mmCIF file of C-alpha atoms and ligand atoms in Angstrom:
data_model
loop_
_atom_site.group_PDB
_atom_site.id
_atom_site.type_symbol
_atom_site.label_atom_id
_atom_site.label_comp_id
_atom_site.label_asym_id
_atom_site.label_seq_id
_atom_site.Cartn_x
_atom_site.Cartn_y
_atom_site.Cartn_z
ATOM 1 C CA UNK A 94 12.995 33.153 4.519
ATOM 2 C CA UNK A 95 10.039 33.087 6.409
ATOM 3 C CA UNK A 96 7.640 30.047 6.582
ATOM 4 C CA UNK A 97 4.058 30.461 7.274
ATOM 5 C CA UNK A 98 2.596 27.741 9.722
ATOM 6 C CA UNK A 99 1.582 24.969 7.605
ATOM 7 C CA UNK A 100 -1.477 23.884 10.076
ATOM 8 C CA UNK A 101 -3.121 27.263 8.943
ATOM 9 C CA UNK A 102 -2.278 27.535 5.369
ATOM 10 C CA UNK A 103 -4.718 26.930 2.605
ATOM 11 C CA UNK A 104 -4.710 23.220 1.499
ATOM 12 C CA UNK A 105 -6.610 23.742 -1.750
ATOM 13 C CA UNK A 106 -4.798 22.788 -4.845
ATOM 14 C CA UNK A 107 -2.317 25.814 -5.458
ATOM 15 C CA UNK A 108 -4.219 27.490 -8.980
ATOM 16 C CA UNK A 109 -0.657 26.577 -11.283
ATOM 17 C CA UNK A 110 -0.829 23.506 -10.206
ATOM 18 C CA UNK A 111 -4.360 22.865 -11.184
ATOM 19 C CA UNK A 112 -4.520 24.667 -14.007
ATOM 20 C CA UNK A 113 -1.564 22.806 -15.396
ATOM 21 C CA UNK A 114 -2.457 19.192 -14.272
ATOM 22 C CA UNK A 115 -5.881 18.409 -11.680
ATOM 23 C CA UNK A 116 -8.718 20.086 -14.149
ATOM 24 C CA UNK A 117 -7.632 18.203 -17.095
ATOM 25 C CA UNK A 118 -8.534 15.458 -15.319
ATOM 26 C CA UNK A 119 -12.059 15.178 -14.199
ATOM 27 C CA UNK A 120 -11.526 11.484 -11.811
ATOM 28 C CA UNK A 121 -9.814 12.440 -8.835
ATOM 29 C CA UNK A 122 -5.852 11.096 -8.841
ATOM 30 C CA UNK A 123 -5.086 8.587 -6.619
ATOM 31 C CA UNK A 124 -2.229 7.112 -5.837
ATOM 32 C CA UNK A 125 -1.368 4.107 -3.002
ATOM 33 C CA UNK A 126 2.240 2.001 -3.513
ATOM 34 C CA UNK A 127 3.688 -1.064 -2.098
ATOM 35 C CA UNK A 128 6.903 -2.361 -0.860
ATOM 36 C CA UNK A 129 8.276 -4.824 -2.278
ATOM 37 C CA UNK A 130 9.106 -6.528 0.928
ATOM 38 C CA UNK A 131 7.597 -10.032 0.524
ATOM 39 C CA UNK A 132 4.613 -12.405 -0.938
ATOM 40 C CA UNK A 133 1.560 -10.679 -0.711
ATOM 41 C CA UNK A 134 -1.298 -12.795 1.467
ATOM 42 C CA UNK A 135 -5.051 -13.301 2.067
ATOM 43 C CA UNK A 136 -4.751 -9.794 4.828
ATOM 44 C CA UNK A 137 -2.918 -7.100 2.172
ATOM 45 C CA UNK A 138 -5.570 -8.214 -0.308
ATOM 46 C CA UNK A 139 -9.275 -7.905 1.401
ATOM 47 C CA UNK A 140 -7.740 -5.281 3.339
ATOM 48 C CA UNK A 141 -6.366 -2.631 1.090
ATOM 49 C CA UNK A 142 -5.320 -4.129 -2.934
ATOM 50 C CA UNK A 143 -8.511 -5.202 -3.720
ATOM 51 C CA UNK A 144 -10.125 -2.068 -3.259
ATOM 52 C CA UNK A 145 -7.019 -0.623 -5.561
ATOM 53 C CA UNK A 146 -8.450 -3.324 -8.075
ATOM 54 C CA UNK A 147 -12.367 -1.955 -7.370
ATOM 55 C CA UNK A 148 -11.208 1.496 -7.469
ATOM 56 C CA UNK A 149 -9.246 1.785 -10.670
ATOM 57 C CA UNK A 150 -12.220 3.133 -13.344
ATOM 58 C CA UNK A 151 -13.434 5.930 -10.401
ATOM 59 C CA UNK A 152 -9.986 7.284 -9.976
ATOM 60 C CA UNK A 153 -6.893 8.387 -12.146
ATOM 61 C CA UNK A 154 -5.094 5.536 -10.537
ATOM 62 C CA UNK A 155 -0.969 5.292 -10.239
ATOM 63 C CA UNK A 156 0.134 2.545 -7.950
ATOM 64 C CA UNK A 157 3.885 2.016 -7.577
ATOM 65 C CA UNK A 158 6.146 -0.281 -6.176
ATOM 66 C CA UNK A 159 8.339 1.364 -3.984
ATOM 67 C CA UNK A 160 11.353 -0.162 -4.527
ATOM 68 C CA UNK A 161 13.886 2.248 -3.144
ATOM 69 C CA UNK A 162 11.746 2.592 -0.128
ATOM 70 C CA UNK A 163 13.168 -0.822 0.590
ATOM 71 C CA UNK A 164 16.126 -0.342 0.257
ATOM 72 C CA UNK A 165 16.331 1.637 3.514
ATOM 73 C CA UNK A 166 16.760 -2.218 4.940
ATOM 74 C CA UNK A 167 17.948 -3.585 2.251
ATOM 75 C CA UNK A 168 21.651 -5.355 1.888
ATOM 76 C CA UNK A 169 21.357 -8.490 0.272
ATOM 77 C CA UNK A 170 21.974 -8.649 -3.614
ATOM 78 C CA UNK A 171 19.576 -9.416 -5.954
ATOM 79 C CA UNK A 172 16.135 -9.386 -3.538
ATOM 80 C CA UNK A 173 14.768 -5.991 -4.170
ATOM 81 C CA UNK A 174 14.483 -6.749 -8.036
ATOM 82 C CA UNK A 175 13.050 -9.921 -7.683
ATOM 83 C CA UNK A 176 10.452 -8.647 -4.322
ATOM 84 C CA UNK A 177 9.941 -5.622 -7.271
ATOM 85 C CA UNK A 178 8.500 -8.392 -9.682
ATOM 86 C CA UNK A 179 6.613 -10.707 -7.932
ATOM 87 C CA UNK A 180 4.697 -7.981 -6.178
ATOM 88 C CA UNK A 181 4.363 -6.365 -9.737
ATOM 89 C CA UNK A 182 2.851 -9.226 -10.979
ATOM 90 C CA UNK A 183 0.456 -9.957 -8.282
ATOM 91 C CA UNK A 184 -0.725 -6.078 -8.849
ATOM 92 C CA UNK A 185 -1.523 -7.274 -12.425
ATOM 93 C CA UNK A 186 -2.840 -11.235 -11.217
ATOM 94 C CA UNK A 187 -5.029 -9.851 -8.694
ATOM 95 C CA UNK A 188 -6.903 -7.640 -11.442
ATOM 96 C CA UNK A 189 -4.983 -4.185 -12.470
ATOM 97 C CA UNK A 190 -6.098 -3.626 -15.526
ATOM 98 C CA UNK A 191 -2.410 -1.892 -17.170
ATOM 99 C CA UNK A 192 -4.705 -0.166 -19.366
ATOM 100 C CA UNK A 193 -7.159 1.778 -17.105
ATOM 101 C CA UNK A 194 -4.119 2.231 -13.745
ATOM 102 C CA UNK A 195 -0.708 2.971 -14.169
ATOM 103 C CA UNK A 196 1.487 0.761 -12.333
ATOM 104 C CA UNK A 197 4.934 0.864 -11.728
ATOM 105 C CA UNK A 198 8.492 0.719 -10.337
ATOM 106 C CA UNK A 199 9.688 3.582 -8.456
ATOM 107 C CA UNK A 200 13.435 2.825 -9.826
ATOM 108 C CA UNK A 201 12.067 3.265 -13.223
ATOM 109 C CA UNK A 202 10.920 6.808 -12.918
ATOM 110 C CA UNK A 203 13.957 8.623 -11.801
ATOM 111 C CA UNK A 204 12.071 12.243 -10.830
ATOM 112 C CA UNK A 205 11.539 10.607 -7.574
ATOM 113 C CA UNK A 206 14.988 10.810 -6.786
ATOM 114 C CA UNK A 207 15.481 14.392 -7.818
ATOM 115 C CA UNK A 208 12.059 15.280 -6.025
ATOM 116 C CA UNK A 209 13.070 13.217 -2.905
ATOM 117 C CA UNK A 210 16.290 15.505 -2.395
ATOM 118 C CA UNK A 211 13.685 18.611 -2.732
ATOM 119 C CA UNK A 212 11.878 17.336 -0.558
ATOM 120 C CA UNK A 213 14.717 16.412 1.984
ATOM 121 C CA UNK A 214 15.386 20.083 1.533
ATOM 122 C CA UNK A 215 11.599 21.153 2.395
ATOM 123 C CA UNK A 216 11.265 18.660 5.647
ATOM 124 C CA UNK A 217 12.985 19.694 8.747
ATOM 125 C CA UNK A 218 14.792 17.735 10.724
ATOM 126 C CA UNK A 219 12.713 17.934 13.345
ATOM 127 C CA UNK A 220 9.791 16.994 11.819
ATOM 128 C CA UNK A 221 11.502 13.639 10.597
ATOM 129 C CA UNK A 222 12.888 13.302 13.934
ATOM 130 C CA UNK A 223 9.233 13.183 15.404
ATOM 131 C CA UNK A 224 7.967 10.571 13.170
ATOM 132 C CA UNK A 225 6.725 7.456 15.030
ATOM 133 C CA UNK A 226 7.196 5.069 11.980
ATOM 134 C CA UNK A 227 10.730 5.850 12.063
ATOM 135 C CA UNK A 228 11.385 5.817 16.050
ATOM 136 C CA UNK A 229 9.511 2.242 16.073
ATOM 137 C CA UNK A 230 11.584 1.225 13.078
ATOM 138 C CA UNK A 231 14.818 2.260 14.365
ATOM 139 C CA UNK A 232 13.981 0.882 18.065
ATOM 140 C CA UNK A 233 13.202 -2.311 16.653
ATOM 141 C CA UNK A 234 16.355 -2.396 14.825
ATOM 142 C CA UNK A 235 18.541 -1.352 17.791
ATOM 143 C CA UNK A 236 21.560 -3.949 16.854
ATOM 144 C CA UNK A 237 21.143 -3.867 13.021
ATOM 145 C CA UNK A 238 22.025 -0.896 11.056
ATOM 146 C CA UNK A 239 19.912 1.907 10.973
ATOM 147 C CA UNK A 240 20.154 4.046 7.460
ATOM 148 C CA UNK A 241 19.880 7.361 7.083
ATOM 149 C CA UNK A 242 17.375 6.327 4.115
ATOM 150 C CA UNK A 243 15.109 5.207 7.386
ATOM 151 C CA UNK A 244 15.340 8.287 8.595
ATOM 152 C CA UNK A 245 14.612 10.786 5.546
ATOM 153 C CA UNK A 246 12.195 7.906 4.104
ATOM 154 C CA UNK A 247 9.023 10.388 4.365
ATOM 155 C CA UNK A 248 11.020 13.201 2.245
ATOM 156 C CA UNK A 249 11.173 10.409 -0.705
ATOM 157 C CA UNK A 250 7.423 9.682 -0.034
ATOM 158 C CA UNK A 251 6.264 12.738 0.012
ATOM 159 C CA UNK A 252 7.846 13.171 -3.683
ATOM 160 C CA UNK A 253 6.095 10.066 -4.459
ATOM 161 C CA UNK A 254 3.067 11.941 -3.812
ATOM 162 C CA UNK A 255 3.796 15.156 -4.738
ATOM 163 C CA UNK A 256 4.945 14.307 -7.982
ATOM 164 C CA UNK A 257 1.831 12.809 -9.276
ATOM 165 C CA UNK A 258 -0.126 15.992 -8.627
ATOM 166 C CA UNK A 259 -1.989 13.544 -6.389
ATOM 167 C CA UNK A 260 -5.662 14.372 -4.943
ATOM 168 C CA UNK A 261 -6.326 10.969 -2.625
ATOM 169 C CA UNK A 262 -3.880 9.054 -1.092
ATOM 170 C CA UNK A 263 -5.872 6.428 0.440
ATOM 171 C CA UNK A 264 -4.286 5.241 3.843
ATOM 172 C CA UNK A 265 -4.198 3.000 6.855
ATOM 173 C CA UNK A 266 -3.908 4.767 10.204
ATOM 174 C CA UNK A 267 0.219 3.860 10.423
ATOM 175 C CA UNK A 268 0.452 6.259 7.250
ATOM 176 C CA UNK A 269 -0.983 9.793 8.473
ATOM 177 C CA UNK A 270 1.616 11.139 9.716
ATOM 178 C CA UNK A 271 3.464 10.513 6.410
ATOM 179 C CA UNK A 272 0.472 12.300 4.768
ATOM 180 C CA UNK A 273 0.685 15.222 6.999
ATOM 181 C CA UNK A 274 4.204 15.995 6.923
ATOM 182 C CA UNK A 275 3.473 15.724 2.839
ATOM 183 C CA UNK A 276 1.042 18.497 3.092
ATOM 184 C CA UNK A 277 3.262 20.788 5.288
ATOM 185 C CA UNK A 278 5.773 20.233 2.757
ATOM 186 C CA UNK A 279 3.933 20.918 -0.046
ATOM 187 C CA UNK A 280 2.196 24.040 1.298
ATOM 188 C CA UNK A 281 5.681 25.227 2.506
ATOM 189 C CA UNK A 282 7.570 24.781 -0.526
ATOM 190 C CA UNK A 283 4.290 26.471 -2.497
ATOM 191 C CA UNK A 284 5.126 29.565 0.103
ATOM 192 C CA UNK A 285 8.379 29.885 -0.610
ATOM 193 C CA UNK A 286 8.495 29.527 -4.303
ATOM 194 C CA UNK A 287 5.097 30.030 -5.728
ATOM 195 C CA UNK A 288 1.829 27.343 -6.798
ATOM 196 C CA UNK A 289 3.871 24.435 -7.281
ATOM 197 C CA UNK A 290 2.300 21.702 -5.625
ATOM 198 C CA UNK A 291 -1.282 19.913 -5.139
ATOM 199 C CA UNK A 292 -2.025 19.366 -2.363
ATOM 200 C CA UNK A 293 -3.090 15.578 -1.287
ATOM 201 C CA UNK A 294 -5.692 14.430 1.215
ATOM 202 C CA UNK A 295 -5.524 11.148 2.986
ATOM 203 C CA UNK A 296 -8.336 9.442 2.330
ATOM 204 C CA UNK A 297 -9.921 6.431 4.211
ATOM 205 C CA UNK A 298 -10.495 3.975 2.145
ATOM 206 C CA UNK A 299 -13.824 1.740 2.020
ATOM 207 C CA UNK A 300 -13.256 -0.143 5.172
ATOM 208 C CA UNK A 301 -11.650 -3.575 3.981
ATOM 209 C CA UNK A 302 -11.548 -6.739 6.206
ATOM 210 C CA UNK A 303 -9.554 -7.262 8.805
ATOM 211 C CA UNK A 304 -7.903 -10.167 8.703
ATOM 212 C CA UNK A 305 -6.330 -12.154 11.577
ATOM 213 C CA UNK A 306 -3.686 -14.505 11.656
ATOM 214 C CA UNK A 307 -5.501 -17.841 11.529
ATOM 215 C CA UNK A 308 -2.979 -19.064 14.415
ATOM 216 C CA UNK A 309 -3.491 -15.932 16.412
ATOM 217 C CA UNK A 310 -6.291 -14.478 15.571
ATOM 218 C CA UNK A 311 -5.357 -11.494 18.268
ATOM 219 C CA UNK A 312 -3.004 -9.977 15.851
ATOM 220 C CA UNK A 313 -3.125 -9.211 11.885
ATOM 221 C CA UNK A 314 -2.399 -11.671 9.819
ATOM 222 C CA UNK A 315 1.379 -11.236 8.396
ATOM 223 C CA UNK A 316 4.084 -13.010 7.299
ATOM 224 C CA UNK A 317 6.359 -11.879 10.563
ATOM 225 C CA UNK A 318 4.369 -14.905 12.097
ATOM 226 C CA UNK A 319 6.781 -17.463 13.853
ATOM 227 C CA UNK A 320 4.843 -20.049 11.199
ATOM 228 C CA UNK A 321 3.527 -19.653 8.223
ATOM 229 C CA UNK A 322 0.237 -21.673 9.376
ATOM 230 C CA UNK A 323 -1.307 -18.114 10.085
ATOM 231 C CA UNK A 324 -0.587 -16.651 7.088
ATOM 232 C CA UNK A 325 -2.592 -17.298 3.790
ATOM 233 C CA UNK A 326 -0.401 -16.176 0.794
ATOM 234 C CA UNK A 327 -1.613 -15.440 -2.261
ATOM 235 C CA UNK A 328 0.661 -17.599 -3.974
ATOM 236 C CA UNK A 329 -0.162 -20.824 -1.734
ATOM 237 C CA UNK A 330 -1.037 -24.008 -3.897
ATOM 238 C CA UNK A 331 -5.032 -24.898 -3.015
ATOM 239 C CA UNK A 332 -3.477 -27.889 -0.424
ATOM 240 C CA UNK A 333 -1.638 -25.231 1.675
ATOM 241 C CA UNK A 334 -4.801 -22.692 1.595
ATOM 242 C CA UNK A 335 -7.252 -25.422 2.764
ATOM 243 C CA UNK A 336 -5.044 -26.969 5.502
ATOM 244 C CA UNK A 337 -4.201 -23.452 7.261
ATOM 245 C CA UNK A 338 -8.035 -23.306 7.117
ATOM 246 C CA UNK A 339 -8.829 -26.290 8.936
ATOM 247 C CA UNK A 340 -6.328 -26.129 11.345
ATOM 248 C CA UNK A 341 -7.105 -22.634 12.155
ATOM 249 C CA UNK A 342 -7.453 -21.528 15.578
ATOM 250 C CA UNK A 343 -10.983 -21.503 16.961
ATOM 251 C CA UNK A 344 -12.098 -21.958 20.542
ATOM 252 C CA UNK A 345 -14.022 -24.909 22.716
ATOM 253 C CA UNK A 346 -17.004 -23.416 22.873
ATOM 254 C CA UNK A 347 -19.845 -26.417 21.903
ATOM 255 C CA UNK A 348 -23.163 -24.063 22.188
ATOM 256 C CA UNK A 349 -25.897 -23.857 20.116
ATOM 257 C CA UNK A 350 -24.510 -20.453 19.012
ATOM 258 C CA UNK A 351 -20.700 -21.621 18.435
ATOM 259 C CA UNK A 352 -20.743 -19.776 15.258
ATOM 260 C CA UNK A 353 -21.605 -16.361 15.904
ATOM 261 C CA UNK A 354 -19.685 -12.828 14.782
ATOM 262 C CA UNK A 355 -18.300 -11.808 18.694
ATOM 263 C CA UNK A 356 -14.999 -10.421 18.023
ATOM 264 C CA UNK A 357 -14.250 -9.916 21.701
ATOM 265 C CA UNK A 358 -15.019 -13.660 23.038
ATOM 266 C CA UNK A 359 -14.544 -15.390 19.774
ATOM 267 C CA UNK A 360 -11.717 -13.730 17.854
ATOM 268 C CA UNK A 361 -11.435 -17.149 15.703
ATOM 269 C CA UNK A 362 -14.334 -17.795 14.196
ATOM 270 C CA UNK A 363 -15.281 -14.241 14.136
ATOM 271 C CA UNK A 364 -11.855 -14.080 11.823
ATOM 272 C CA UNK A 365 -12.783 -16.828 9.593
ATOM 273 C CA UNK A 366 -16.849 -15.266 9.576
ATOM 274 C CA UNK A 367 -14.985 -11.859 8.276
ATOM 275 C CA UNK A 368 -12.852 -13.678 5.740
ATOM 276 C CA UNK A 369 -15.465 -15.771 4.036
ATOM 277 C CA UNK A 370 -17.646 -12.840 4.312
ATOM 278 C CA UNK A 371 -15.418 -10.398 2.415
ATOM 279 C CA UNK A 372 -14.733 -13.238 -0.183
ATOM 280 C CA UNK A 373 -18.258 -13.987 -0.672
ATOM 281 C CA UNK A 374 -19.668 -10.394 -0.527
ATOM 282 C CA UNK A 375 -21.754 -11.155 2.279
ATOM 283 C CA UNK A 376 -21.798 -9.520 6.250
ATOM 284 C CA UNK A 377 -20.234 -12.074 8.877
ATOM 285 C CA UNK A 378 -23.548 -12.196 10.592
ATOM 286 C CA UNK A 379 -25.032 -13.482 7.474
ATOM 287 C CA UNK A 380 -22.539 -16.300 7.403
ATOM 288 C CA UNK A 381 -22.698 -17.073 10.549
ATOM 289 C CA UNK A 382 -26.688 -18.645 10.130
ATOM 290 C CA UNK A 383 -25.335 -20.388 8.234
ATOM 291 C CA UNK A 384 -23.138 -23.267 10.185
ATOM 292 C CA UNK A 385 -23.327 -24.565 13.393
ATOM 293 C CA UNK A 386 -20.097 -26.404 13.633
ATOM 294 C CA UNK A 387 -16.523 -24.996 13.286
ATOM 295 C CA UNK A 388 -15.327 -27.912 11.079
ATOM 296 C CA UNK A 389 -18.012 -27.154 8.484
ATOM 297 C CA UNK A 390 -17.090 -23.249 8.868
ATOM 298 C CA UNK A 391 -13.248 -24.323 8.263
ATOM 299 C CA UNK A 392 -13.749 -25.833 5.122
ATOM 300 C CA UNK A 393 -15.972 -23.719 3.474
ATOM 301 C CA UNK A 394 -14.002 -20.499 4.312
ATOM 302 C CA UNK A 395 -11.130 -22.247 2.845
ATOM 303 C CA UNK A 396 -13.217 -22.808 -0.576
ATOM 304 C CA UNK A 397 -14.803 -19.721 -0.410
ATOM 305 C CA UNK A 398 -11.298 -18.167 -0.116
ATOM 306 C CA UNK A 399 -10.011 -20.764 -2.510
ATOM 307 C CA UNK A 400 -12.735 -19.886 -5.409
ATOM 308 C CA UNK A 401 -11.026 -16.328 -5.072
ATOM 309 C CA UNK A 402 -6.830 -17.491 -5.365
ATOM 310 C CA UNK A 403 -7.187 -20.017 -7.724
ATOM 311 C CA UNK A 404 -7.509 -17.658 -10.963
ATOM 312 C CA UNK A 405 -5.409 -15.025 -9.041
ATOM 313 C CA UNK A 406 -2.850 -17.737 -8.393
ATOM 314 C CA UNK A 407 -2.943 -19.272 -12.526
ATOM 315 C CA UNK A 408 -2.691 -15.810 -14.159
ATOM 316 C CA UNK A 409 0.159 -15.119 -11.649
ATOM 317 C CA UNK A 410 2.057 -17.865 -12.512
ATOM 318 C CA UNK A 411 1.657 -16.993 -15.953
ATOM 319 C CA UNK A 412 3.241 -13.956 -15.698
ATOM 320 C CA UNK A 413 5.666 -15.014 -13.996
ATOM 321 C CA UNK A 414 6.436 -17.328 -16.889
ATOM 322 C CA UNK A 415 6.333 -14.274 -19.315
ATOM 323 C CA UNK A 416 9.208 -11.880 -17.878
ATOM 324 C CA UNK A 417 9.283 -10.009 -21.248
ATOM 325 C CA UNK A 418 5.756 -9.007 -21.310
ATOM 326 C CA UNK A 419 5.905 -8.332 -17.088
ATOM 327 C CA UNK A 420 8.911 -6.060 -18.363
ATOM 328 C CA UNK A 421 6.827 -4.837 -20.864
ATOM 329 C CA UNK A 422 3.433 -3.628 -18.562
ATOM 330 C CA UNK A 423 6.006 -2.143 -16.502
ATOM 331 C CA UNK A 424 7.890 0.064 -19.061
ATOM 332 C CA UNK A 425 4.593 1.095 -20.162
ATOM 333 C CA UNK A 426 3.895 2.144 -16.683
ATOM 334 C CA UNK A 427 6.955 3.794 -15.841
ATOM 335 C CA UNK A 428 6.724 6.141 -19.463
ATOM 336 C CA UNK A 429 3.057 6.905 -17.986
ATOM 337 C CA UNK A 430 4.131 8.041 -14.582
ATOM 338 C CA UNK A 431 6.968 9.848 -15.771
ATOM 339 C CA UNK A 432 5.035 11.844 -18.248
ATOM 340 C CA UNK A 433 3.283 13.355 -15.265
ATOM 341 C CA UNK A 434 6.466 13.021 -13.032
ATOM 342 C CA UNK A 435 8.658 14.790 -14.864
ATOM 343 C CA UNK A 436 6.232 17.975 -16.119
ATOM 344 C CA UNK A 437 6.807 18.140 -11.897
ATOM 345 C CA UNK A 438 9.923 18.365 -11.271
ATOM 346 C CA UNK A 439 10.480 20.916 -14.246
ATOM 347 C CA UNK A 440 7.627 22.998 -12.647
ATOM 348 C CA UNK A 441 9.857 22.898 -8.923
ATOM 349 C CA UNK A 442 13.084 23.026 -10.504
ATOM 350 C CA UNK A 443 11.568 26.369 -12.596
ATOM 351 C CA UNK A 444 9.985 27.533 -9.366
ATOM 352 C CA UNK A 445 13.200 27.846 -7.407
ATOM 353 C CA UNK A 446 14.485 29.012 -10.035
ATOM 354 C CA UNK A 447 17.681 26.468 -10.799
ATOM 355 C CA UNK A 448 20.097 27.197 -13.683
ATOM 356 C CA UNK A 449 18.390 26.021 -16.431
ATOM 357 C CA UNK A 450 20.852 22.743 -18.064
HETATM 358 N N1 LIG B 598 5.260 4.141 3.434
HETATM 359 C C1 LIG B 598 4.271 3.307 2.808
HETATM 360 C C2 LIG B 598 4.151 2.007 3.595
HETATM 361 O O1 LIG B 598 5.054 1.655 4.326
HETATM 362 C C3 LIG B 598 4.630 2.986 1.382
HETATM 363 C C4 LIG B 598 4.658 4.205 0.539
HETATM 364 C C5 LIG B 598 5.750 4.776 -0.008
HETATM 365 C C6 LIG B 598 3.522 4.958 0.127
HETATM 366 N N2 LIG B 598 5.399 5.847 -0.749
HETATM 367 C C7 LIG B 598 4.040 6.004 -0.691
HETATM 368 C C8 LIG B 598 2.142 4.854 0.361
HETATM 369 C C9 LIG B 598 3.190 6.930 -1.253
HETATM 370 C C10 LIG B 598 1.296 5.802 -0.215
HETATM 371 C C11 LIG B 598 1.827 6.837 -1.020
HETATM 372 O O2 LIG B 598 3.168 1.331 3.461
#
């Protein structure tokens, strides 16, 4: 068997492939997923979900939530499922129309199992070996228990992309290399067995904000912080949001100009600028004429953030209060995604040329 080098192979969409699934479709497919590792805040939104939420009626849009991606650190029963809702449900508070996208649970649409184990086929090992996500993951971890799920992790996501005959996978700089060992897959396995795969692009999306933890604005906001006083989740009651405003970090600096986008010598206020900006639709700059004292700034980034969460936050909790219909949306989903999913894996399976069942 003889592969060609993937860094000079054609990365159009193989003509099987397209014929059989991209030209039906006349809105690009995109696809972006989520682990279910925690309560979504105030960064994951302006920077990447609500541009899933603006982007759903351009695009063919599948958004899943990765569940057994977490279970590569996973070991404690009953949190995945439960981390699988909530972040299902804020997919749907925040504005995801189950109509128009199709979002769902990776568990629920078994192909990306069997495609994972293709893919773990397809991958070498030293291409997984030279992935950075995986040798700052495993560093991190050096006492805990490193799975061999961390380590063949990109094999399962590059199914998860593969599998939706997937034009745009819109990503953050910490996911390229997950995108390009995706397209060497996918061009190799097309090589060896014939047109079987699209191949994706990683797309940058519409720069969202950047968003700072509000306690230290010198790193993202997340919810690793030692407190939660940095972090702004979307689930926070209106009392929380507004205090983490006002006590959020600014500097000493009593000049006329106080308030003024400088990212460099005021990474505080220029935080809070970028947040009410990107909440209000507005540049920081424009903001910024418009307050001359940080208390002032405080609170009304905290309402301007707060006119934002509070319908996000009610038609959350209603959800939550509805498990049959969340179950519902999400069986929905998973019949969509497998529809496409599984026309996939019988075009690979067919391709190699398994024994038929
Ligand atoms: N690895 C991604 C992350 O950590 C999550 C992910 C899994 C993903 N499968 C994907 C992202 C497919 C885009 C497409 O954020």
């Amino acid at each position: 068997m003889t592969d060609i080098d993937p860094t000079t192979a054609p990365t159009t969409a193989p003509t099987t492939a397209s014929t059989t699934a991209s030209t039906t479709a006349p809105k690009p497919r995109v696809l972006s997923c989520i682990q279910p590792t925690g309560d979504l805040h105030l960064g994951n939104y302006l920077g990447a979900l609500r541009n899933w939420v603006n982007g759903q009626h351009s695009s063919d849009a599948f958004h899943g939530v990765v569940d057994l991606h977490a279970l590569t650190v996973t070991d404690t029963p009953g949190q995945v499922g439960a981390a699988t809702l909530r972040t299902a449900a804020m997919l749907f508070a925040i504005g995801l129309d189950p109509e128009v996208a199709t979002v769902f649970a990776q568990s629920h649409v078994p192909e990306h199992n069997q495609l994972g184990w293709v893919m773990e086929c397809t991958v070498s090992y030293g291409e997984l070996s030279r992935m950075t996500q995986f040798k700052d993951k495993s560093a991190r971890r050096e006492q805990d228990f490193i799975s061999g799920g961390l380590f063949t992790y990109p094999a399962l996501q590059a199914a998860d992309i593969l599998l939706y005959d997937t034009n745009h996978v819109p990503v953050g700089e910490d996911q390229r290399q997950h995108i390009e060992i995706t397209r060497d897959a996918a061009v190799r396995f097309n090589h060896r067995f014939g047109d079987t795969f699209v191949i994706p692009e990683a797309v940058t999306p519409k720069a969202g904000a950047r968003v700072m933890s509000l306690q230290d604005p010198g790193s993202k906001m997340s919810k690793s912080d030692d407190s939660d006083a940095g972090c702004v989740y979307l689930v926070d009651d209106a009392n929380a949001v507004m205090k983490k405003f006002k006590r959020a970090v600014t500097d000493s600096d009593t000049g006329a100009d106080a308030v003024r986008f400088d990212r460099e010598n005021k990474p505080g206020v220029s935080n809070l600028l970028e947040i009410h900006a990107a909440v209000t639709d507005r540049t920081p700059e424009a903001v910024a004429d418009e307050y001359e004292q940080y208390g002032a700034l405080k609170v009304a980034t905290g309402e301007a953030v707060l006119a934002v969460l509070d319908p996000i936050r009610v038609r959350y909790a209603e959800l939550m209060e509805d498990r049959g219909e969340l179950a519902r949306l999400l069986r929905v989903g998973a019949g969509r995604a497998r529809e496409v999913a599984a026309a996939t894996v019988e075009r690979a399976y067919a391709n190699i040329g398994m024994l038929p069942a």
